[in-house]
PDB file of C-alpha atoms in Angstrom:
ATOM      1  CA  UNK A  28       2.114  58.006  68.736  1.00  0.00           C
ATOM      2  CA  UNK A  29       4.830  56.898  66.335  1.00  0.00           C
ATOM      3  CA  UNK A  30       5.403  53.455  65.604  1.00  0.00           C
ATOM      4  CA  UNK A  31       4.867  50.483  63.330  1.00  0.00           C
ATOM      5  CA  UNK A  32       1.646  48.560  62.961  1.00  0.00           C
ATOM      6  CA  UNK A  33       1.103  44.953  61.376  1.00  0.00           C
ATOM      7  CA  UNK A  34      -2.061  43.287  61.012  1.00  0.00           C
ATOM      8  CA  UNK A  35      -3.993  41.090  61.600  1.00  0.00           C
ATOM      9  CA  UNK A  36      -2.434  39.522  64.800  1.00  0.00           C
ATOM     10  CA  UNK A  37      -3.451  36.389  63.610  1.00  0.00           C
ATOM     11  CA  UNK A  38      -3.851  34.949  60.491  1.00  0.00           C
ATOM     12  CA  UNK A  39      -5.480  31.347  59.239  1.00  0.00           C
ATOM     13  CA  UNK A  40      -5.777  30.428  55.387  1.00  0.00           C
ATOM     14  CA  UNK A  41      -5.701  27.405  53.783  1.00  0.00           C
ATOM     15  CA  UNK A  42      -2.595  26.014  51.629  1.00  0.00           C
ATOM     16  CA  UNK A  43      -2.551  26.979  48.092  1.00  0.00           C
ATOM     17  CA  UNK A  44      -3.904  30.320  48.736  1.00  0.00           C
ATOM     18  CA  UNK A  45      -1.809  33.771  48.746  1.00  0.00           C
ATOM     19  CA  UNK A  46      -1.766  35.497  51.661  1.00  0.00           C
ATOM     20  CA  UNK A  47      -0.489  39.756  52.249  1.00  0.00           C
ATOM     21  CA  UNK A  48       0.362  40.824  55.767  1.00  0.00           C
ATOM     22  CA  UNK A  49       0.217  44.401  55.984  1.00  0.00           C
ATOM     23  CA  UNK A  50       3.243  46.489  57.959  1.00  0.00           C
ATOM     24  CA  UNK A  51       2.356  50.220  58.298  1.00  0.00           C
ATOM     25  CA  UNK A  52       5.334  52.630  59.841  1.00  0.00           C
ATOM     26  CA  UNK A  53       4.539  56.238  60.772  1.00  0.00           C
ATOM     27  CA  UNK A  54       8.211  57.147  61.694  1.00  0.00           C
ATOM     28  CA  UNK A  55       9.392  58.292  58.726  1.00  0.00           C
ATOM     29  CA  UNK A  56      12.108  55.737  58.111  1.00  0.00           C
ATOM     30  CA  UNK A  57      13.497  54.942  54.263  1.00  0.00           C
ATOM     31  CA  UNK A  58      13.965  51.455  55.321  1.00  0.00           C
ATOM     32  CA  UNK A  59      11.981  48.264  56.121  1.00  0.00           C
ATOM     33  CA  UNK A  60      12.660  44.937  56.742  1.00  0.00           C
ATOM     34  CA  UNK A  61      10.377  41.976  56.931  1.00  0.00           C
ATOM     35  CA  UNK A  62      11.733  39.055  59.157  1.00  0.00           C
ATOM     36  CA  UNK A  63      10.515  35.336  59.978  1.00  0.00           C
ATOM     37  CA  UNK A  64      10.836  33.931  63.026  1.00  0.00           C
ATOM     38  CA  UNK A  65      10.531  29.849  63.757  1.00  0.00           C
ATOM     39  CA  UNK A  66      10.633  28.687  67.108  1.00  0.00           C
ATOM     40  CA  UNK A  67      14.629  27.577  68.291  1.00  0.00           C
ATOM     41  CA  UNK A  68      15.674  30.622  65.151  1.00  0.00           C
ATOM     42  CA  UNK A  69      16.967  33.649  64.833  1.00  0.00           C
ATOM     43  CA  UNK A  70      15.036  36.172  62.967  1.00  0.00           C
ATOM     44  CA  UNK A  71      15.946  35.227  59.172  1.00  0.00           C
ATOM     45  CA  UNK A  72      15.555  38.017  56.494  1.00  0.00           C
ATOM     46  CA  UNK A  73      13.021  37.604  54.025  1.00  0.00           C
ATOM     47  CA  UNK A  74      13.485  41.153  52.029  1.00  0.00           C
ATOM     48  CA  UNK A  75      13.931  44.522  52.391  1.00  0.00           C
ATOM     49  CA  UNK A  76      13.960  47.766  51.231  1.00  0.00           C
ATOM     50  CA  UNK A  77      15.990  51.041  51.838  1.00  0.00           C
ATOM     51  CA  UNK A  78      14.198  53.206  49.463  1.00  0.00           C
ATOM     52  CA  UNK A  79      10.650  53.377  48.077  1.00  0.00           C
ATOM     53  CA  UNK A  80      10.104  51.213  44.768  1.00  0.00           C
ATOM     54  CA  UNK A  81      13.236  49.510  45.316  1.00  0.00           C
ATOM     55  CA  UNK A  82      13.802  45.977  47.857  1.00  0.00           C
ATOM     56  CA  UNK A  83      16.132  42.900  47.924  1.00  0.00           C
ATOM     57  CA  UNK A  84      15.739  39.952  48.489  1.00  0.00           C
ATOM     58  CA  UNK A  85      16.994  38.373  51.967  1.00  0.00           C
ATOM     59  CA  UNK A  86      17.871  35.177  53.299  1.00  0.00           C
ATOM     60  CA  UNK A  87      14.572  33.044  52.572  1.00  0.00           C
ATOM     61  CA  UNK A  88      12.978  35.325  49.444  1.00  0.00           C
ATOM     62  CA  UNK A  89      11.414  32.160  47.947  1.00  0.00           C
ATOM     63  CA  UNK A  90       7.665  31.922  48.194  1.00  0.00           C
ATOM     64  CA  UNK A  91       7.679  35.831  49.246  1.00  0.00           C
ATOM     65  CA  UNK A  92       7.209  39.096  47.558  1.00  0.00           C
ATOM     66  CA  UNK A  93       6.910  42.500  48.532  1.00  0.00           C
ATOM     67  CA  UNK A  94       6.145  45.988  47.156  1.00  0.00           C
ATOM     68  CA  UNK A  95       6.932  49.614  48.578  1.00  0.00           C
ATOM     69  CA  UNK A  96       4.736  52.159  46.476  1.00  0.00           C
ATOM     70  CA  UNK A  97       4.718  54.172  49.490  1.00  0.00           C
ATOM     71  CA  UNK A  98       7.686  55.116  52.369  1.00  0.00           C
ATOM     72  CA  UNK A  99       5.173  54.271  55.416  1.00  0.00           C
ATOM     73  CA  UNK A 100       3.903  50.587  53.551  1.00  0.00           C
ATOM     74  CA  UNK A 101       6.112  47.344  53.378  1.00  0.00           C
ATOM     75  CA  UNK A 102       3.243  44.773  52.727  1.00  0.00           C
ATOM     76  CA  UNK A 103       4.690  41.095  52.203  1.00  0.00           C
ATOM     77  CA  UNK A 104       2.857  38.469  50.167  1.00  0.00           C
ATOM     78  CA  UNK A 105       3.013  34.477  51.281  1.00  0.00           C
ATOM     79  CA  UNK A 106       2.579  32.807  47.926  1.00  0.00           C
ATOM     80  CA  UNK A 107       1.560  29.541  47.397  1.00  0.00           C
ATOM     81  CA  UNK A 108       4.707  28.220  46.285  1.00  0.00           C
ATOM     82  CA  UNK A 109       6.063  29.209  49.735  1.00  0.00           C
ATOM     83  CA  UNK A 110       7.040  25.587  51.001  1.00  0.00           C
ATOM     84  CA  UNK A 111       6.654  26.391  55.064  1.00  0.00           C
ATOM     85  CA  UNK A 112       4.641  29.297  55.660  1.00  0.00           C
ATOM     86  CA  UNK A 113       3.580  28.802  59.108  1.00  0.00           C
ATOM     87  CA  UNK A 114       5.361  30.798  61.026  1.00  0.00           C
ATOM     88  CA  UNK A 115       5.643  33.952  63.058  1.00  0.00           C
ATOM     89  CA  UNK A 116       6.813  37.196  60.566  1.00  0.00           C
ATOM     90  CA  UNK A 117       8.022  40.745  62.423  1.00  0.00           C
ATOM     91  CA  UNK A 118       8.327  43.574  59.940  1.00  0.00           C
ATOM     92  CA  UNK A 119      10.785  46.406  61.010  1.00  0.00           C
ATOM     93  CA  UNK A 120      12.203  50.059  59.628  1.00  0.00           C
ATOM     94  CA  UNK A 121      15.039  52.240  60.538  1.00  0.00           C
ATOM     95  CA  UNK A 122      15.971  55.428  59.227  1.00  0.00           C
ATOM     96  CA  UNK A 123      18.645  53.860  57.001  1.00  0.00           C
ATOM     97  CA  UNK A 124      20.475  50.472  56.408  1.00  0.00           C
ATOM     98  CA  UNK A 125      21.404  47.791  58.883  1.00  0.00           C
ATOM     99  CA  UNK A 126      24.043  49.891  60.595  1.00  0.00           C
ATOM    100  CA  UNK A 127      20.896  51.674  62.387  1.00  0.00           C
ATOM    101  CA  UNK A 128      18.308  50.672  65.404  1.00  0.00           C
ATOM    102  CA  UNK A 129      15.246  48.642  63.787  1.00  0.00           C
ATOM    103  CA  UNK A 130      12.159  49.625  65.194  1.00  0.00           C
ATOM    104  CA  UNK A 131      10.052  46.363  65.388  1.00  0.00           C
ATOM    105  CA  UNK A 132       6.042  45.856  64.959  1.00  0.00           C
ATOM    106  CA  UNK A 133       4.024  43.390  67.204  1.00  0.00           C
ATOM    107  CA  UNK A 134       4.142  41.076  64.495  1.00  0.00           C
ATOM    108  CA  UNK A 135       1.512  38.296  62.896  1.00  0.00           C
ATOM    109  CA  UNK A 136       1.038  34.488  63.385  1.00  0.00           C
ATOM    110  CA  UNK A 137       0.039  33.399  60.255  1.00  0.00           C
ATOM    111  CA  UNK A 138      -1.126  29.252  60.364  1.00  0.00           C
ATOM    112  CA  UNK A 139      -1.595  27.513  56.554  1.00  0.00           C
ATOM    113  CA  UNK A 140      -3.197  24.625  56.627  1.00  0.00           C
TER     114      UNK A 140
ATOM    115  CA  UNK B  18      28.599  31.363  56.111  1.00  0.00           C
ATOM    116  CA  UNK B  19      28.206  33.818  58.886  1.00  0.00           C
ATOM    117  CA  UNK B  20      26.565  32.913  62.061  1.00  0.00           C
ATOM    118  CA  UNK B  21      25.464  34.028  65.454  1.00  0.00           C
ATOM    119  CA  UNK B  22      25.165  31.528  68.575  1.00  0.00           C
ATOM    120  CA  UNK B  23      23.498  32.425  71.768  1.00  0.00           C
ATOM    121  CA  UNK B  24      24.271  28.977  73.588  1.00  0.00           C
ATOM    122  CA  UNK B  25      21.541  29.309  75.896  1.00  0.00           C
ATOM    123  CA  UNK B  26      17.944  28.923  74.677  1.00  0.00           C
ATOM    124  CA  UNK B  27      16.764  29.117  78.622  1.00  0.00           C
ATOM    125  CA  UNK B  28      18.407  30.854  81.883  1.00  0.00           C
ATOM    126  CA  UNK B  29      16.781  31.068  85.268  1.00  0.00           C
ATOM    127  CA  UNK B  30      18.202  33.107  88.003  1.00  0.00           C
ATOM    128  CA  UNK B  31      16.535  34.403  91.213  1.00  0.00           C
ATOM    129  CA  UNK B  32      16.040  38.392  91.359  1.00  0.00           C
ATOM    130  CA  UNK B  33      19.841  39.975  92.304  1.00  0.00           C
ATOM    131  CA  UNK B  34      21.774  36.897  91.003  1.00  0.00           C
ATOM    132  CA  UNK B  35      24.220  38.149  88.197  1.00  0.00           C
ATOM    133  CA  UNK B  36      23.472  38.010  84.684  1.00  0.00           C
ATOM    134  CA  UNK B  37      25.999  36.795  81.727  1.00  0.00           C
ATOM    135  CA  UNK B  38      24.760  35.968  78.350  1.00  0.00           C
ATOM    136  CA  UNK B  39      26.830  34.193  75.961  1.00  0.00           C
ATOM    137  CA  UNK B  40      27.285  36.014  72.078  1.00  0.00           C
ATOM    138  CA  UNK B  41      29.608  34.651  69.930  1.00  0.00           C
ATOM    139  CA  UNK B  42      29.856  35.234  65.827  1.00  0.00           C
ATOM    140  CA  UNK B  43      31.541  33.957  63.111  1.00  0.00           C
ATOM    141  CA  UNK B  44      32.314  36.384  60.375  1.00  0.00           C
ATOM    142  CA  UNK B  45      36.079  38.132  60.395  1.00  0.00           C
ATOM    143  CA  UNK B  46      35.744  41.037  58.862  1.00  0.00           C
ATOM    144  CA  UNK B  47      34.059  44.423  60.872  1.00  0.00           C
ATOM    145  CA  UNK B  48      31.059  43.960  62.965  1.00  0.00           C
ATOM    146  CA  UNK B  49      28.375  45.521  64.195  1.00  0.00           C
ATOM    147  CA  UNK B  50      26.971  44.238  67.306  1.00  0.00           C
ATOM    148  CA  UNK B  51      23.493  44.356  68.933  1.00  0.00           C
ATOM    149  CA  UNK B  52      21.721  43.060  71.527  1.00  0.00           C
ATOM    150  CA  UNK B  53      17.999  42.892  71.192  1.00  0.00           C
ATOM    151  CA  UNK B  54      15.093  42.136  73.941  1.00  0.00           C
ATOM    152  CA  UNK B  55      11.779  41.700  73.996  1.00  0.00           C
ATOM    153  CA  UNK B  56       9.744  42.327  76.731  1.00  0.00           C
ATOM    154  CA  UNK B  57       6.401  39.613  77.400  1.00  0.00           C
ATOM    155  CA  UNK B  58       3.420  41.771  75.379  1.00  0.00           C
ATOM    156  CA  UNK B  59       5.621  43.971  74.184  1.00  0.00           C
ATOM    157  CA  UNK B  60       7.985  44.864  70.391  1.00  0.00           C
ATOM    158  CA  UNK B  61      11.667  43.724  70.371  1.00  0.00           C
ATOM    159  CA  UNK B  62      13.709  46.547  71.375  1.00  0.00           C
ATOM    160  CA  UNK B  63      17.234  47.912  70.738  1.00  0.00           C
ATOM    161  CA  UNK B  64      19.143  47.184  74.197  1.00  0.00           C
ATOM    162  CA  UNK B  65      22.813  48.216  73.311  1.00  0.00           C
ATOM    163  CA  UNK B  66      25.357  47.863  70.204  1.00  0.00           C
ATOM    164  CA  UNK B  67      28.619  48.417  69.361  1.00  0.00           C
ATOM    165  CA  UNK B  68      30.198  49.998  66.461  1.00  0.00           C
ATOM    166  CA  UNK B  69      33.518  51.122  67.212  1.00  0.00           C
ATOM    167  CA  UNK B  70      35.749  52.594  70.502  1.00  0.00           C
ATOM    168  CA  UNK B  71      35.222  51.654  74.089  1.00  0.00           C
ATOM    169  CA  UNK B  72      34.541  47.478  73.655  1.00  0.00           C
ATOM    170  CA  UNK B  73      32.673  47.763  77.261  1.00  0.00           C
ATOM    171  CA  UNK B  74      29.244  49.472  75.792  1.00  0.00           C
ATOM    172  CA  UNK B  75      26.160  50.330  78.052  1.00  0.00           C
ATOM    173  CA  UNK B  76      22.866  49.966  77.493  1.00  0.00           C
ATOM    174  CA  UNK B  77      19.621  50.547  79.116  1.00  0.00           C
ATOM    175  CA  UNK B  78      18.223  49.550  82.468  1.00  0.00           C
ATOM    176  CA  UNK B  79      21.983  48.421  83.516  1.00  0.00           C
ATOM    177  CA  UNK B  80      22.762  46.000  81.042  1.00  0.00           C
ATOM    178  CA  UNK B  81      26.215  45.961  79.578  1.00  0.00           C
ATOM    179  CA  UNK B  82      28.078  43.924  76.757  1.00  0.00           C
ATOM    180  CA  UNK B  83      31.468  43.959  76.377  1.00  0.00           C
ATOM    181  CA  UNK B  84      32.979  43.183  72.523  1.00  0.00           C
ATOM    182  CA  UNK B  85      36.584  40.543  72.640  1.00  0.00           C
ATOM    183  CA  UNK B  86      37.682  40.771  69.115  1.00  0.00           C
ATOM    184  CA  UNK B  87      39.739  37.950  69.570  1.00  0.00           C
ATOM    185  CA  UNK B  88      37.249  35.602  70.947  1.00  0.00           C
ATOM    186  CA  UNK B  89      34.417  36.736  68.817  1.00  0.00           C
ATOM    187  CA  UNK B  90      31.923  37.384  71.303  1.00  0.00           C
ATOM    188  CA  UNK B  91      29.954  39.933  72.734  1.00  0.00           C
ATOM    189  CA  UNK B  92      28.643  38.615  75.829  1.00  0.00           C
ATOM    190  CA  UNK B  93      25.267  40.499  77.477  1.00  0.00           C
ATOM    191  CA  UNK B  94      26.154  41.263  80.952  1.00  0.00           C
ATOM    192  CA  UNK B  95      23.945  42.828  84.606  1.00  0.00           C
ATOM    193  CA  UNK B  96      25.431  42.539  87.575  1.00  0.00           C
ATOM    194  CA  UNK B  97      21.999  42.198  90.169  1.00  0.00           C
ATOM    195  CA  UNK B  98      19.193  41.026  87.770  1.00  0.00           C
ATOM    196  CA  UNK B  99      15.367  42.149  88.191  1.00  0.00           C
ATOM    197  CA  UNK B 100      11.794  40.341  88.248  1.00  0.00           C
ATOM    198  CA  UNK B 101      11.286  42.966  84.925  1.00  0.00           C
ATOM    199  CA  UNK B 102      14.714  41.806  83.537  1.00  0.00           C
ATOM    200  CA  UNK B 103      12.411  38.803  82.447  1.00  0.00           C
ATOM    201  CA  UNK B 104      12.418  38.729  78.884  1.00  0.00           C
ATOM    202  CA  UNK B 105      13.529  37.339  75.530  1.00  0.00           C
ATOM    203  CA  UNK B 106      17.437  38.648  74.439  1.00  0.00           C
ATOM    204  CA  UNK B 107      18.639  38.570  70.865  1.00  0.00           C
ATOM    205  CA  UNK B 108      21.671  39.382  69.520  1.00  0.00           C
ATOM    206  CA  UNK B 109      22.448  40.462  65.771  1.00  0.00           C
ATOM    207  CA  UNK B 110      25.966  41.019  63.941  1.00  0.00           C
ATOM    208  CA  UNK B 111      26.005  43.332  61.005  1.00  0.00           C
ATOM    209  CA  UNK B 112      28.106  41.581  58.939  1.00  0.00           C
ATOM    210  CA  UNK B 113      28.574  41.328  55.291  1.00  0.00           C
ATOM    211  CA  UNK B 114      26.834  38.923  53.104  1.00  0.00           C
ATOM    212  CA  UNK B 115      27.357  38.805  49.182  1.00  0.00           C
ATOM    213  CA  UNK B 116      27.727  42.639  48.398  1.00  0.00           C
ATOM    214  CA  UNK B 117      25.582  43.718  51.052  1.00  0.00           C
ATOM    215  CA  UNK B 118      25.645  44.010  54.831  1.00  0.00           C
ATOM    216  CA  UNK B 119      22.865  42.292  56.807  1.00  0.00           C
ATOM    217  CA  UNK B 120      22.065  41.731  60.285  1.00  0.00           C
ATOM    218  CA  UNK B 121      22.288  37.910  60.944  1.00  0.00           C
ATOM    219  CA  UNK B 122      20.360  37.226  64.587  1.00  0.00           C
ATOM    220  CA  UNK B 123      21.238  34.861  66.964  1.00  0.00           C
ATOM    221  CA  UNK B 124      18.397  32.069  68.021  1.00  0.00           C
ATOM    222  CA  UNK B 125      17.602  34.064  71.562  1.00  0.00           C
ATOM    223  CA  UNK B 126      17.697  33.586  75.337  1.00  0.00           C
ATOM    224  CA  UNK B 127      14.318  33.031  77.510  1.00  0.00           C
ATOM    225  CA  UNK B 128      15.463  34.704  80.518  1.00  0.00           C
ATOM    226  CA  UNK B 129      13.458  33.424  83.338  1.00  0.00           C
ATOM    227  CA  UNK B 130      13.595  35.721  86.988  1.00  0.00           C
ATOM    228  CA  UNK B 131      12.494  34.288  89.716  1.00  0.00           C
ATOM    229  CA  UNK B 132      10.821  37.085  92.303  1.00  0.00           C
TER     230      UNK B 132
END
């Protein structure tokens, strides 16, 4: 069954401490995307990356980073320096840039506090 | 900077009232246009987008949008709304930003049916 997993569901750590979310994608797409969303938002870009061992930056990089050693694994780091990082974050992929359908995971809630 | 509005953050209709959702953009050059939902328990999901052609586009389970270049909008449209039809709606304009296109999302619709 072909789709895109993130985990945990939920996530609780304490500020100052780095956090990775995982975001696994078994569809063969060249692209990912990792997105936050904050209640009364649009989905704001974070990074993302049409290739493997190559990503931009988005919208809101700061506090982020991101790796993609492998086509099916976008994981995204919450650093400490990340000023807000409670929030709800939604990885996606598509088979190529923006122009295509992004196929969405379930997401995680991750709470600092 | 570019910018998507969805004007309504809530809508409640009863089941068979008619559905309009308000999309409107700013960015002038081309656009790609999408409309988004997600389903209570469930992934957002591609409903319908526009990339060039007919500006009336169909999606899935009767929705339709219809692009107005000169109005910048791309307003989600059903004519007799479902119970199921409950659901969150997004919509996203591929637009350019610096050298590179990204999608830029609206803030969403809670669509509310009453049964």
């Amino acid at each position: 069954d072909g789709g895109i997993t993130q985990s945990p569901k939920y996530l609780f750590r304490k500020e100052g401490q780095n956090v990775t979310l995982s975001c696994e994608q078994n569809l063969n797409h060249d692209a990912m995307y990792w997105y936050r969303q904050d209640p009364g938002q649009g989905l704001r870009l974070i990074y993302y990356s049409q290739i493997v061992n190559d990503f931009q930056k988005g919208d809101i990089a700061e506090g982020y980073s991101v790796s993609r050693e492998k086509k099916e694994s976008f994981p995204l780091t919450v650093t400490s320096a990340q000023k807000n990082p409670t929030a709800f974050y939604l990885c996606a992929s598509s088979t190529g840039g923006f122009l295509y359908e992004q196929y969405f995971g379930p997401g995680t809630r991750l709470t600092v506090t | 900077a570019q910018s998507v509005s969805q004007h309504n953050h809530h809508v409640i209709l009863s089941e068979a009232a008619s559905l309009e959702l308000g999309c409107n953009y700013s960015y002038g050059g081309t656009v790609n246009l999408f409309w988004y939902v997600q389903y209570p328990g469930q992934h957002l999901q591609l409903l319908l987008k526009y990339f060039s052609g007919d500006p009336l586009v169909k999606g899935i389970k009767g929705f339709e949008a219809e692009f107005i270049k000169s109005k910048f909008s791309f307003n989600l449209r059903k004519p007799s709304v479902q119970w199921s039809d409950t659901a969150e709606y997004f919509c996203a304009v591929n637009a350019r930003r610096d050298s590179n296109y990204q999608l830029i999302w609206g803030a969403g619709t809670k669509l509310i049916i009453k049964p």
